[in-house]
Structures are given as structure tokens and as C-alpha cells.
Short mmCIF file of C-alpha atoms and ligand atoms in Angstrom, two decimals:
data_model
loop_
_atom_site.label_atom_id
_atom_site.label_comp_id
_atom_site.label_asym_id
_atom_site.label_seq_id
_atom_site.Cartn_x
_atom_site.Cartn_y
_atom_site.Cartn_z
CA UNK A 533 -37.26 -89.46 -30.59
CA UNK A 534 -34.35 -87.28 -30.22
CA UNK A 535 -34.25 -84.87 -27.19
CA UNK A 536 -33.19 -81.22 -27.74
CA UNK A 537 -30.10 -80.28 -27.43
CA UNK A 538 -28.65 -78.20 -24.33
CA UNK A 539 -25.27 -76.32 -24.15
CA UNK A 540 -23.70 -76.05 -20.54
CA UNK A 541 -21.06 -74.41 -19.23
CA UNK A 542 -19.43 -75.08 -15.68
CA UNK A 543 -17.98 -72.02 -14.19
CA UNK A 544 -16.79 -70.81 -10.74
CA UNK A 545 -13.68 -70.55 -8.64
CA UNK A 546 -10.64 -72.68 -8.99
CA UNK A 547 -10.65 -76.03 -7.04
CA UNK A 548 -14.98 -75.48 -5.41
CA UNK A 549 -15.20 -78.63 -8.37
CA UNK A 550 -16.10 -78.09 -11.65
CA UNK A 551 -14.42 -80.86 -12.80
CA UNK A 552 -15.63 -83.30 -10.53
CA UNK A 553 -18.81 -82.32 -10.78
CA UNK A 554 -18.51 -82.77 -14.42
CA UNK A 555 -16.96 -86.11 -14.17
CA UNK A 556 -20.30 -86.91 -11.50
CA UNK A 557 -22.81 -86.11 -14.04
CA UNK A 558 -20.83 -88.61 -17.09
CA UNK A 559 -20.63 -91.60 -14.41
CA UNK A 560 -24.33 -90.68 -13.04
CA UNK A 561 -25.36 -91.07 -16.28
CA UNK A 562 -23.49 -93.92 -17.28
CA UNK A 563 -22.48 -92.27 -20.83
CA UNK A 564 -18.59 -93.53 -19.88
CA UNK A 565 -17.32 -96.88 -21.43
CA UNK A 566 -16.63 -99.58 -18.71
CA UNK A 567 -13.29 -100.05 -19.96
CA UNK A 568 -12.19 -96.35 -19.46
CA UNK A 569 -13.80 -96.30 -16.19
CA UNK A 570 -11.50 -99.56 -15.39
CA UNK A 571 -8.52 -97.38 -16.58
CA UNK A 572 -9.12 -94.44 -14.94
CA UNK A 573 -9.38 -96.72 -12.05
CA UNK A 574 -6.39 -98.35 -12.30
CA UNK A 575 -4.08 -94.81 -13.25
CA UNK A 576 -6.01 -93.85 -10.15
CA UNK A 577 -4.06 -96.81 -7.58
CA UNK A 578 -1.26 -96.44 -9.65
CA UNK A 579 -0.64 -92.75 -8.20
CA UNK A 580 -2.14 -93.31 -4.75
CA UNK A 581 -5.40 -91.72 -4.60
CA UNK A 582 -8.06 -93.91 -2.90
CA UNK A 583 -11.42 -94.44 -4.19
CA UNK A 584 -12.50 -92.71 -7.46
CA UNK A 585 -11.59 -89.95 -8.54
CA UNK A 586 -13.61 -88.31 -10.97
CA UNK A 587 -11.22 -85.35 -11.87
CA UNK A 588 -9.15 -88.29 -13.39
CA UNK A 589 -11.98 -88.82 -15.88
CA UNK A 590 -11.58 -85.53 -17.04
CA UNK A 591 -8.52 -84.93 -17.36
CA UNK A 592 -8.34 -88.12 -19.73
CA UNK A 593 -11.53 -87.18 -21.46
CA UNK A 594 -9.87 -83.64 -22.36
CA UNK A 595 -9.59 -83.42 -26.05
CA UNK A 596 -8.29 -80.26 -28.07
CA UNK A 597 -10.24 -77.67 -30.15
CA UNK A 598 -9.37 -77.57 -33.36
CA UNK A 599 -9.15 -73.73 -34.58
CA UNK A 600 -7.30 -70.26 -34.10
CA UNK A 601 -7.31 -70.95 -30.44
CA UNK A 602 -6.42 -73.68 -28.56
CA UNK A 603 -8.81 -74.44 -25.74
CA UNK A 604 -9.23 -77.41 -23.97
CA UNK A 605 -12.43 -79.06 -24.06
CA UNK A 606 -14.46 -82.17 -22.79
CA UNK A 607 -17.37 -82.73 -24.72
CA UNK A 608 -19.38 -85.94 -24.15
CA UNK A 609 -23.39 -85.65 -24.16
CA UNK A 610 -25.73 -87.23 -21.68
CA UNK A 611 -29.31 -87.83 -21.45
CA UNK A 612 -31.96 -86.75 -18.65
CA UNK A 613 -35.75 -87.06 -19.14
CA UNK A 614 -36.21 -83.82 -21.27
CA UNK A 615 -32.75 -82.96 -22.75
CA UNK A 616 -29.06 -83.90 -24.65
CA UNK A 617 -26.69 -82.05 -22.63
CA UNK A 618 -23.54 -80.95 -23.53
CA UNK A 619 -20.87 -80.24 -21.07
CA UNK A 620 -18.67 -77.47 -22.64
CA UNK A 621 -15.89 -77.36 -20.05
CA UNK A 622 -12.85 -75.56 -19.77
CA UNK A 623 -10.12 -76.36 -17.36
CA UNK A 624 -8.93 -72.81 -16.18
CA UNK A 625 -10.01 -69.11 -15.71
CA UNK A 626 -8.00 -68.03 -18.94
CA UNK A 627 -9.78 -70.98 -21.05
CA UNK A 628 -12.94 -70.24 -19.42
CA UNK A 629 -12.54 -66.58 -20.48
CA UNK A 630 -11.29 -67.25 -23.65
CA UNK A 631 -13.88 -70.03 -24.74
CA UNK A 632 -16.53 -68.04 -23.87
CA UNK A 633 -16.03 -64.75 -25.39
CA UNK A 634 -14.45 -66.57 -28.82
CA UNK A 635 -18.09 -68.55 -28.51
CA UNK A 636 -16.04 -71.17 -29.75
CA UNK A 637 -18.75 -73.19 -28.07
CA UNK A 638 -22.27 -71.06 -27.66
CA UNK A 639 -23.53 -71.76 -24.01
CA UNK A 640 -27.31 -72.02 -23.64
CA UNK A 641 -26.80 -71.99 -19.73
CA UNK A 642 -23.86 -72.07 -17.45
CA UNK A 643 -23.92 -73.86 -13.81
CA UNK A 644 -22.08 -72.00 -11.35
CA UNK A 645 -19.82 -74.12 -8.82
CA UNK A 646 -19.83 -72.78 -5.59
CA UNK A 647 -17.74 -74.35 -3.07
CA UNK A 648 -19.51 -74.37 0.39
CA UNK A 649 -16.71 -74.60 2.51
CA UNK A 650 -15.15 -71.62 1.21
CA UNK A 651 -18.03 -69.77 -0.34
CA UNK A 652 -17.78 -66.64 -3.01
CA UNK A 653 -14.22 -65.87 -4.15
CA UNK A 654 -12.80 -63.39 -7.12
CA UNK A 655 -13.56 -66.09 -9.96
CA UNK A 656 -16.92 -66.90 -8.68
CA UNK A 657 -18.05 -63.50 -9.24
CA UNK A 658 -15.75 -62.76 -12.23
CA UNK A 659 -17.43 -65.89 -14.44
CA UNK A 660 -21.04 -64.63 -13.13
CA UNK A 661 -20.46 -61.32 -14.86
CA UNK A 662 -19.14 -62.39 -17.45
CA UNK A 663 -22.19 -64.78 -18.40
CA UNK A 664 -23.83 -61.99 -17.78
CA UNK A 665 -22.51 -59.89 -20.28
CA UNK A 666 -22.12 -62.62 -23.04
CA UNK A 667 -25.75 -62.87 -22.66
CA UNK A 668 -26.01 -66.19 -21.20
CA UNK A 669 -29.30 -65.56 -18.99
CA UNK A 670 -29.65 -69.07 -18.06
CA UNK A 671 -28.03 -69.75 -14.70
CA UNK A 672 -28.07 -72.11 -11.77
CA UNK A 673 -26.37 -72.51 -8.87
CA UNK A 674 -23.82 -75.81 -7.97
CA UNK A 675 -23.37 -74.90 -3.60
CA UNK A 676 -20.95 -77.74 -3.89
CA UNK A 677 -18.67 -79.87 -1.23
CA UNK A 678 -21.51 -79.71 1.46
CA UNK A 679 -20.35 -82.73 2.61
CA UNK A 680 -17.32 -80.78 4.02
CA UNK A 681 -19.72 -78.34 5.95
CA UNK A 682 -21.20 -82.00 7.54
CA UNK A 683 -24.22 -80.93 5.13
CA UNK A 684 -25.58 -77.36 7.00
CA UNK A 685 -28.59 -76.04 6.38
CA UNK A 686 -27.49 -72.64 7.68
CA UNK A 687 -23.98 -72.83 6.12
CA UNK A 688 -25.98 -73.60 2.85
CA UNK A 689 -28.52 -70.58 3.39
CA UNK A 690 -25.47 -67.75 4.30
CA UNK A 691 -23.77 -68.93 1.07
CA UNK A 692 -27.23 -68.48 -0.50
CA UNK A 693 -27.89 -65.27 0.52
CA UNK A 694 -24.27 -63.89 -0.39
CA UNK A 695 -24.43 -65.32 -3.73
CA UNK A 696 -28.31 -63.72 -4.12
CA UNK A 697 -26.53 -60.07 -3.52
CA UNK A 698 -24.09 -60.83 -6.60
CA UNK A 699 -27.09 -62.05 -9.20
CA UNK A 700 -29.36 -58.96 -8.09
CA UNK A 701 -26.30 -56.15 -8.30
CA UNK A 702 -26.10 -58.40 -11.87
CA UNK A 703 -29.49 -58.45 -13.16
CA UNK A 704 -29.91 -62.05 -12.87
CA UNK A 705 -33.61 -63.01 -11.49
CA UNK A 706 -34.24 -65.94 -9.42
CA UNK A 707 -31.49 -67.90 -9.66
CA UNK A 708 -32.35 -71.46 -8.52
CA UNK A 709 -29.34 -72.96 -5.84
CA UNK A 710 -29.13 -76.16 -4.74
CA UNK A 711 -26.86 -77.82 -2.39
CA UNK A 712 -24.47 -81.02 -3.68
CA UNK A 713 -21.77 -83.16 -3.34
CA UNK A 714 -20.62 -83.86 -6.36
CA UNK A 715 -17.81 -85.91 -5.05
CA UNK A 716 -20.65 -88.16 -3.26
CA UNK A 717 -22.71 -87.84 -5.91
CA UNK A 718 -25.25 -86.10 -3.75
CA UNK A 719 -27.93 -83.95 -5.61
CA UNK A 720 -26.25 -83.90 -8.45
CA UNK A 721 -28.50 -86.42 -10.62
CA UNK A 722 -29.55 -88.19 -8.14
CA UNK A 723 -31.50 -87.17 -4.52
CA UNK A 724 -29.61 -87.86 -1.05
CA UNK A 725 -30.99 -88.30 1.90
CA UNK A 726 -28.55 -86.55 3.47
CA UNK A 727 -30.38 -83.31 3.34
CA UNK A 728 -32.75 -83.97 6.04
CA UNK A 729 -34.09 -80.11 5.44
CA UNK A 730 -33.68 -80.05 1.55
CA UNK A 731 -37.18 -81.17 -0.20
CA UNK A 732 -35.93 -79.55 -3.37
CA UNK A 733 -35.17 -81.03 -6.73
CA UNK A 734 -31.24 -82.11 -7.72
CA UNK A 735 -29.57 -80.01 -9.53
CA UNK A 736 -30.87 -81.72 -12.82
CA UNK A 737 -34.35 -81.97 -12.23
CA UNK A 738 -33.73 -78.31 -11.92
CA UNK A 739 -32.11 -77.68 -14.79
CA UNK A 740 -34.71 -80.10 -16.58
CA UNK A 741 -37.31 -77.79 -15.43
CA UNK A 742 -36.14 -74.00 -15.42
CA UNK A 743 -33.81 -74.59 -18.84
CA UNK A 744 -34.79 -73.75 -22.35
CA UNK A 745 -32.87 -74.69 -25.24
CA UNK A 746 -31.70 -71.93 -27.56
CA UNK A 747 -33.01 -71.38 -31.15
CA UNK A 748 -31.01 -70.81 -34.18
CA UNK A 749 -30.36 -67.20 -34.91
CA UNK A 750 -31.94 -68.27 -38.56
CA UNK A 751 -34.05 -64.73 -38.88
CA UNK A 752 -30.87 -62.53 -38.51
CA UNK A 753 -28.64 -61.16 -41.39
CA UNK A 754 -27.03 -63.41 -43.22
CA UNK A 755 -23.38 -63.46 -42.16
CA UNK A 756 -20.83 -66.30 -42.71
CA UNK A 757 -16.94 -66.26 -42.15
CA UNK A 758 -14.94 -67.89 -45.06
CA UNK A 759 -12.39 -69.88 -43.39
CA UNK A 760 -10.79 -71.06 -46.97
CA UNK A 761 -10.58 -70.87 -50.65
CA UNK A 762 -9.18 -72.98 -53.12
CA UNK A 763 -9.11 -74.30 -56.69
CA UNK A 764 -10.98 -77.59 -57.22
CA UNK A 765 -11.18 -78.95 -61.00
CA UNK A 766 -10.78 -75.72 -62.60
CA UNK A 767 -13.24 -73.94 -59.93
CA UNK A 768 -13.08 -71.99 -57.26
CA UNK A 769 -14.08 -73.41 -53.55
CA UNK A 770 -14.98 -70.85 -51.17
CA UNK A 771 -15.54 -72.87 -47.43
CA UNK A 772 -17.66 -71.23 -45.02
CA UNK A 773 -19.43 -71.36 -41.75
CA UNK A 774 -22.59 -69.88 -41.29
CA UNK A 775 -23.22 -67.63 -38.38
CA UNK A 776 -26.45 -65.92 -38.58
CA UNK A 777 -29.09 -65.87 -41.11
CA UNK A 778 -29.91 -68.51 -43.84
CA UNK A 779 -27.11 -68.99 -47.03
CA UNK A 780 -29.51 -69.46 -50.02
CA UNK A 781 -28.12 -70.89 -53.26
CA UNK A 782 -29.15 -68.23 -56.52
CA UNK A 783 -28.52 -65.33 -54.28
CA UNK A 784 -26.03 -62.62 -54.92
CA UNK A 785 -23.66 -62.48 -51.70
CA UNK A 786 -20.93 -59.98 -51.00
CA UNK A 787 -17.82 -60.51 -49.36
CA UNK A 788 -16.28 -57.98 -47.04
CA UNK A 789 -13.44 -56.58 -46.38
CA UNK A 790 -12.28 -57.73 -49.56
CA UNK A 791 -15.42 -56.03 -51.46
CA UNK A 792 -16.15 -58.80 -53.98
CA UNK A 793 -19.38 -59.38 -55.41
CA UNK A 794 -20.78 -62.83 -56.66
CA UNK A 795 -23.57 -64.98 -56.96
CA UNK A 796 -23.83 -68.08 -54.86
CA UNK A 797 -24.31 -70.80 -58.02
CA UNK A 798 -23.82 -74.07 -55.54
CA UNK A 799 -23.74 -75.06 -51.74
CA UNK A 800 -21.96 -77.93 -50.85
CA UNK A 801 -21.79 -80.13 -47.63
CA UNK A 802 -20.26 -83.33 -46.51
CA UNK A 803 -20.32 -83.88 -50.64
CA UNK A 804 -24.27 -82.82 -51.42
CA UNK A 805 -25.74 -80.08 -53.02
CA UNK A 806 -27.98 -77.85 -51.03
CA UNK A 807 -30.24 -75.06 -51.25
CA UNK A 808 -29.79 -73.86 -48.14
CA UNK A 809 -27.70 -73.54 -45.19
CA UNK A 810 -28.18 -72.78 -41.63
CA UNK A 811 -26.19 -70.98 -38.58
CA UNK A 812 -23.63 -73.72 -37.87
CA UNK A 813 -23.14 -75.24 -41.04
CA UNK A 814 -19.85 -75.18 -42.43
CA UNK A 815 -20.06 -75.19 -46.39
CA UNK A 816 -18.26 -75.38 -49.64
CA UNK A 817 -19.70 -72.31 -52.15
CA UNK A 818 -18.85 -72.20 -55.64
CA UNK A 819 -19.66 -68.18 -56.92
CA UNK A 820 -19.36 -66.97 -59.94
CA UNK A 821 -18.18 -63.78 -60.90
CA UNK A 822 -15.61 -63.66 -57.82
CA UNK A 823 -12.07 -62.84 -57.88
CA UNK A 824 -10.40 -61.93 -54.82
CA UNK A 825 -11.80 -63.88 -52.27
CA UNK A 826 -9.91 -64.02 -48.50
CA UNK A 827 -9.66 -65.93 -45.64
CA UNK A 828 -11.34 -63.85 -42.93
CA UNK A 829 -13.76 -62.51 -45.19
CA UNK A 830 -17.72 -61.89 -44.23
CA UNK A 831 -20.64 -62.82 -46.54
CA UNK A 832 -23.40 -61.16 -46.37
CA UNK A 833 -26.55 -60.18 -48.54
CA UNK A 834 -26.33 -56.82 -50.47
CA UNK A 835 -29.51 -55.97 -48.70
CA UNK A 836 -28.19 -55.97 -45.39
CA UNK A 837 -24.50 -55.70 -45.85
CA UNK A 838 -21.60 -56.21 -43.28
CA UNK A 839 -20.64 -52.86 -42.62
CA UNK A 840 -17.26 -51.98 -42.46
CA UNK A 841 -15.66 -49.75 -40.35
CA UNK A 842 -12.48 -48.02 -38.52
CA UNK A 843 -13.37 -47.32 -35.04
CA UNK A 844 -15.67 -49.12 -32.01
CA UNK A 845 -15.83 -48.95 -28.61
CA UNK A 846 -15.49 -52.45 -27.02
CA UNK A 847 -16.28 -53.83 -22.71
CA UNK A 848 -12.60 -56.11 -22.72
CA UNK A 849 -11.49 -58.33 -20.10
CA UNK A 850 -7.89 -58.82 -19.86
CA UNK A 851 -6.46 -62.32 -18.53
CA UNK A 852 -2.62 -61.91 -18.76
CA UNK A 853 0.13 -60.17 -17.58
CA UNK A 854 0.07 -57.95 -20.38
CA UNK A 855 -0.93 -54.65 -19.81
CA UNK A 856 -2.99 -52.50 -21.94
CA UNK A 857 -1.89 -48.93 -22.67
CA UNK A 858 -3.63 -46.04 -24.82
CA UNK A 859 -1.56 -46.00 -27.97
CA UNK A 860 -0.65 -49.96 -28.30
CA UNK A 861 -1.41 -51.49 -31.42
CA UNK A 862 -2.44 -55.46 -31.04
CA UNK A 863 -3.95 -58.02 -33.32
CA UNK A 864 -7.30 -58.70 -33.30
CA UNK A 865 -9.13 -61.87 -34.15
CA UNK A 866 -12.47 -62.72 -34.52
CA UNK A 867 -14.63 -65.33 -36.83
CA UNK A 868 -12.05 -66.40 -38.79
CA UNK A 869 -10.59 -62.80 -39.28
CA UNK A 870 -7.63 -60.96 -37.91
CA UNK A 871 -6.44 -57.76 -37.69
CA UNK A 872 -4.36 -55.07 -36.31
CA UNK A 873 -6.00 -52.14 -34.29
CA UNK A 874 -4.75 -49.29 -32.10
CA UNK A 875 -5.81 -48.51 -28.43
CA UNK A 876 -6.97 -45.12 -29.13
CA UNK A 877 -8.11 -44.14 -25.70
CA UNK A 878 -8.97 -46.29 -22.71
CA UNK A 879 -12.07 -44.79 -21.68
CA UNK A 880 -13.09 -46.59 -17.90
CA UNK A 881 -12.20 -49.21 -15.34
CA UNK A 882 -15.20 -51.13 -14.76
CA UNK A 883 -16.18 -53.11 -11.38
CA UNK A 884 -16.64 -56.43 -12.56
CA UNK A 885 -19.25 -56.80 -9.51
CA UNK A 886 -21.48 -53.81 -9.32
CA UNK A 887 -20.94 -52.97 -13.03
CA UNK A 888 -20.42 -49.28 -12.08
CA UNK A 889 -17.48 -47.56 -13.20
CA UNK A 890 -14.19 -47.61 -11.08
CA UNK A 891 -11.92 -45.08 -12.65
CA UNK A 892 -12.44 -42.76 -16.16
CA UNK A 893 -9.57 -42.75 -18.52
CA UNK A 894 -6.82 -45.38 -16.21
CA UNK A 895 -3.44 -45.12 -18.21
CA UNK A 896 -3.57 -48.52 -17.99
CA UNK A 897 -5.51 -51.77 -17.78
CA UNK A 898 -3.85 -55.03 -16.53
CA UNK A 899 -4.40 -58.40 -15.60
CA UNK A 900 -7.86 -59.00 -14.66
CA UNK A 901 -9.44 -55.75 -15.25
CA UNK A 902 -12.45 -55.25 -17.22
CA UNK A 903 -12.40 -51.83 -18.92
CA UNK A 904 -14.07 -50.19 -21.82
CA UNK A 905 -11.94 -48.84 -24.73
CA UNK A 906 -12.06 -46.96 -27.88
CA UNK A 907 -10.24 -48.87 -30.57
CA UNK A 908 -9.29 -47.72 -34.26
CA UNK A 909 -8.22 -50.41 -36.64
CA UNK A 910 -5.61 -50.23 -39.37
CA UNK A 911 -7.32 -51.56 -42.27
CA UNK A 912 -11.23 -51.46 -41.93
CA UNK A 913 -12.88 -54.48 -40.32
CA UNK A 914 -16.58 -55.79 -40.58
CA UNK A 915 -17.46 -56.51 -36.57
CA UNK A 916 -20.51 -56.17 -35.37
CA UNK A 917 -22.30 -54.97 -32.38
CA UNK A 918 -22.28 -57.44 -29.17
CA UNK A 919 -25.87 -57.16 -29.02
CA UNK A 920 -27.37 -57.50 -32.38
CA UNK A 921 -25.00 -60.35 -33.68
CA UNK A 922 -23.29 -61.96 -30.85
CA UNK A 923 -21.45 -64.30 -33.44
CA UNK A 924 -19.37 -61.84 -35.08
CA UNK A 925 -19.86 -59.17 -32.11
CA UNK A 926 -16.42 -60.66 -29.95
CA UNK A 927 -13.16 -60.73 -30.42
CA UNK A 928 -10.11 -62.18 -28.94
CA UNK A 929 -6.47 -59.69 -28.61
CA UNK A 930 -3.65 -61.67 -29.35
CA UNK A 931 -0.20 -61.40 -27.58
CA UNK A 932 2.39 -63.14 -28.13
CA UNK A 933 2.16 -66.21 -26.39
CA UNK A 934 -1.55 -66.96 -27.25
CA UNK A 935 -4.75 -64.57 -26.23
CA UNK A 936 -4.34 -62.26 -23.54
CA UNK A 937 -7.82 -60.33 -23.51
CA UNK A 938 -11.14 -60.88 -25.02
CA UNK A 939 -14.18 -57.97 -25.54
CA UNK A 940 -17.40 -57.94 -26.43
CA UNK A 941 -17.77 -54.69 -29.35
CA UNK A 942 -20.74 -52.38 -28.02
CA UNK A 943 -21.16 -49.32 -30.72
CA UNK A 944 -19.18 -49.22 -33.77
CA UNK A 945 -18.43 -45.47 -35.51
P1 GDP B 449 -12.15 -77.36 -10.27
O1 GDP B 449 -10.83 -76.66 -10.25
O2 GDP B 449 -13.26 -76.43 -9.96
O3 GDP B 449 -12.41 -78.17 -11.50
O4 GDP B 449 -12.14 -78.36 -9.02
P2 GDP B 449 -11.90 -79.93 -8.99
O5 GDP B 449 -13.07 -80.66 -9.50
O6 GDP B 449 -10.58 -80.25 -9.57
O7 GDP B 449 -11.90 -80.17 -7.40
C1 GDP B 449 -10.95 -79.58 -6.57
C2 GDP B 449 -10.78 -80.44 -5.32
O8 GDP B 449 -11.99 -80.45 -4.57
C3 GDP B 449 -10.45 -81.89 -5.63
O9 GDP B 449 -9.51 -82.35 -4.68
C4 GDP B 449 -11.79 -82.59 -5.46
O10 GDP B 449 -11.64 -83.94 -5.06
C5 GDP B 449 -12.42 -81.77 -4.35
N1 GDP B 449 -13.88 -81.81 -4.44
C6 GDP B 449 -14.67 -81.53 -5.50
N2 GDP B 449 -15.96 -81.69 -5.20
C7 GDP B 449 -16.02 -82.08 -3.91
C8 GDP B 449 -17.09 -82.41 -3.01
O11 GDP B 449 -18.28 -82.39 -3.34
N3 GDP B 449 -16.72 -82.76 -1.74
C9 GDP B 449 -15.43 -82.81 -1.34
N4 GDP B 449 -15.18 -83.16 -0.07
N5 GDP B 449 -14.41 -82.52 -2.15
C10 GDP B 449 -14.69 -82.15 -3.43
#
């Protein structure tokens, strides 16, 4: 019987141990060959660390995204009782930020890593609103490195109760928190009796029990993103992937921004012909009556188009050193789509922790700030809004040395 599948994201301050606890969970649940386990080992003595160091395993597990965006990734599933889990990780703030609001893996729930020794820092609180606002209700809490507070109930509860403050100003109801070691291996998959005062469950039994897996967003709009189109034996291949909605073969489709009409005479995928296909499936489409297809492009049913449109007001997050000023003009990309829009008017500074608003029209946004702006783009574009289709409702802005800011698109004009 196969188990259903669960998407997790680990999130929280640099160094309170994402990675290690990460690395925990894949030798917990013995999903990692012997033979890499003996190498990581080895690489381990080789540089002088004593004992295992599960960080190691992560590092050489890394793999890269294929895509627009490069982001770093470790993806290896493991088993409890009721689910498949798979970790989505990413290695740093930026590619936490990035991965997240690209969706370039969808998170059903995130676990937050909260160092106990040092408790709630910037990041800790910057990746809890920022689930937040990508929708990701499902959250629980990693207090991690308790064996470096000797295992304190009462250092455990303070960090509890500061962390509580954050989810309520957030929204976030009854989070579940529970106290590890994931460089012990404490709690983590396994119980320790080294909480004398802790008759809880670990922190997988928890997320067993309080965790539901996600459904495919099958009874939305159609939309799909064409990543390619070429000539095959005389015909024309339009490739796909499937966002929201369900890609029926004998329908007529329209693509936008490029305005083409056509009707869908044959899916394709991995080499068969289907009738159908579903959010996630990448596809080959042979349509008829099509000229001017583009990379980029949006399908959609005439019924419920993809609208397109100029201007929309967007919540961004900005994550380099380059600043945002009313007036700039900076790529956009999103799905498989890019473009070029202007920074009409920077309408608020927003307090990434109480969500109320810090300053109305700043000159400037910079690294770090979350801020809501008005945006116009050159040619007209086909996003959507945040909140009715997530998929095509983000974005990525472009600098030039890789993403520097990512927004979520709340009304479109
Ligand atoms: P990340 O930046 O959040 O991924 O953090 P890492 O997993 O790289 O961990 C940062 C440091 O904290 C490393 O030196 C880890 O060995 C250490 N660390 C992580 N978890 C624990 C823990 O449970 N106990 C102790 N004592 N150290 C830990």
C-alpha cells in the first residue's frame, strides 16, 4: 500500500540545525545507503570532526534544481507509520526565500528549528511569516539543541511561550512544540528518556498526527505554463506543465499573452497518449489551428480565461543588497514566464512580525524589508491573484546576479 505523500519544509535561523536535523530524520529512518554513510564517515576523520556528523550527509546529499532558478535541494523520502515525507530543504535564508515563493517545491507543512540555547532570532520570525503568507498553515515547532540547555524544562517553556506570542500576532493556532536534540537524536523519531518532564510525542508522532496531506488543486481553472515548443515530424510540440485545473484532450485551449487559439487534438506523456492531465504533470500537446505559440505562455479554457493585465499590487520580500526604488524597471519571472515591469509607487513598509504597517510610501525598500508595491508591466502579463491560484500568483525579481526579491501578487487592475 503506498502511504500519502507529505511535503516538508525546514525553516528557522541560521546554525539552531536544520540541517542536522534533516540529516537525523534520513539516518533515523535508515533511508541512507550503508556505503554513503561509510563515506560520509570517513570525509568526516579525514577533516577532524569526531563522531558523526550529520550536516556532512547533507551537504553530500545536496543535488541541484533543474529550472530558471538555481536552488539547492535535498530531496530523499522516508517512511513513518502514516506518511512518505519529503524533506524539501534549502541551505540558506535567500534559497529558503526564494524556493518558497517560486513554489518550486509546494510545502504541505514546514517545521520550524528553534535553537534552545539561543532562542527566537530575525530569521526565525522572518520564515514564520513568510509560511504564513504563502499559505502554508501547517506548522510545528523543532525547540532544538536542548541538550546544550542540559535538557530544561523551564528553558524549554520560556522559549515556548516567546515563540507562542509570534504564531498568535501571526494567526497561527496551536502550534504543537516539542523539545529535541537532533544531534542526539533525541525526540526527533525516536523518544529519549532524557526528558524526565516531557510525556509528549517526538516530533514525528506529532507530525504523524496533527499533519494532513494536501490535495491537488484539480477543481480550479485550468492553467498550464508552456515551457517549450518545437517541430516534431512535421508537427508542432507544445510542452507543458499543468498547474491548476484538469488539461482535457478535444478541448479548445487558449494561450495567453500570445492570444492564440487552438484545440488540444493529443496529450502526450513519458511517450503515451492521454485524455487527461493533472496539476503536476508535465505534457507534450499537439493543437491544431495554432500559430504563434511562446515559451512563457498560459493555457487556459476560453471559459475561464487567464486574464491579462498591466498593473497589480504585490506583498515582496527583498533578500539582496539591491534596493528597490519607485520608478525602477526589473524583470519579472514567474511559471515559466518573464517580463519587464516598472515600480510605479511603493506603497508601505510592512513589519514582518506584527504584520502592521511600518512606514506609507518609503522611497525605498532594501535588503530584508517586506513592503507592498504597485507595479505596471511593459507588455501585459497573465498573473494571478496570490490567493485564488497560488501557482501562478508569485513571482521572483531578477537582478543581475540571480533573484533578489520574491512577492506574492494580491489584486491585479
Ligand atoms: P542550520 O544552519 O540550521 O542548518 O544548522 P546546522 O544543522 O548546520 O547546525 C549548526 C551547528 O549546530 C552545527 O555545528 C551542529 O552540529 C550544531 N547542532 C545542530 N543541532 C544540534 C543539537 O541538537 N545539539 C547540539 N549540541 N548541537 C547541534
Amino acid at each position: 500500500m503506498s502511504l500519502p505523500k507529505i511535503n516538508l519544509v525546514v525553516i528557522g535561523h541560521k546554525d539552531h540545525g536544520k540541517s542536522t536535523l534533516i540529516g537525523r530524520l534520513l539516518y533515523d529512518s535508515n533511508v541512507i545507503p550503508e556505503q554513503k554513510i561509510q563515506e560520509i564517515e570517513e570525509e568526516s576523520k579525514r577533516l577532524g570532526k569526531k563522531g558523526f556528523k550529520f550536516h556532512f550527509l547533507l551537504d553530500s546529499l545536496e543535488e541541484e534544481r533543474e529550472g530558471g532558478l538555481t536552488i539547492d535541494i535535498m530531496q530523499t523520502p522516508f517512511k513513518t507509520k502514516k506518511y512518505l515525507y519529503t524533506i524539501i530543504d534549502c541551505p540558506g535564508h535567500k534559497e529558503f526565500v526564494k524556493n518558497m515563493i517560486t513554489g518550486a517545491s509546494q510545502a504541505d507543512a514546514a517545521i520550524l528549528v528553534v535553537s534552545a540555547k539561543e532562542g527566537i532570532q530575525d530569521q526565525t520570525k522572518h520564515h514564520a511569516f513568510l509560511t504564513k503568507i504563502l499559505g502554508i498553515n501547517q506548522l510545528v515547532v523543532a525547540v532544538n539543541k536542548m541538550d546544550k540547555v542540559s535538557y530544561n524544562e523551564e528553558r524549554f517553556k520560556e522559549v515556548s511561550e516567546k515563540l507562542n506570542k509570534v504564531f498568535i500576532s501571526l494567526g497561527y493556532e496551536k502550534v504543537p512544540i516539542i523539545p529535541v536534540s537532533a544531534l542526539n537524536g533525541d525526540n526527533v523519531l525516536k523518544r529519549s528518556k532524557k526528558f524526565q518532564w516531557y510525556d509528549g510525542q517526538t516530533l514525528f508522532e506529532t507530525l504523524d498526527k496533527t499533519i494532513s496531506p494536501s490535495t491537488l488543486p484539480i477543481s480550479k481553472p485550468l492553467r498550464a505554463c508552456v515551457q517549450d515548443v518545437y517541430q516534431l515530424k512535421g508537427e508542432k510540440i507544445v510542452v507543458c506543465k499543468i498547474e491548476t485545473g484538469i488539461l482535457e484532450s478535444g478541448r479548445r485551449v487558449i494561450f495567453e499573452p500570445s492570444g492564440e487559439k487552438g484545440l488540444v487534438k493529443k496529450i502526450e506523456m513519458f511517450g503515451k497518449e492521454i485524455r487527461q492531465a493533472k496539476p503536476g504533470d508535465s505534457v507534450g500537446l499537439i493543437i491544431s489551428g495554432i500559430k504563434g505559440v511562446n515559451r512563457g505562455d498560459v493555457v487556459s479554457y476560453p471559459e475561464n480565461p487567464a486574464k491579462l493585465f498591466r498593473s497589480f499590487i504585490a506583498e515582496i520580500i527583498l533578500f539582496s543588497d539591491a534596493k528597490m526604488r519607485n520608478n525602477d524597471v526589473r524583470t519579472i519571472r514567474y511559471g515559466t514566464a518573464e517580463n519587464k515591469c516598472k515600480v510605479l509607487k511603493i506603497l508601505e513598509k510592512i513589519d514582518p512580525i506584527n504584520l502592521t504597517s511600518q512606514e506609507k510610501f518609503p522611497d525605498v525598500l532594501q535588503d530584508g524589508d517586506v513592503g507592498k508595491v504597485m507595479f505596471s508591466a511593459i507588455k501585459p502579463i497573465c498573473l494571478e491573484k496570490y490567493s485564488e491560484i497560488p501557482q501562478l500568483g508569485r513571482f521572483v525579481i531578477e537582478g543581475k546576479r540571480g533573484a533578489t526579491a520574491a512577492g506574492i501578487v494580491l489584486e491585479v487592475k
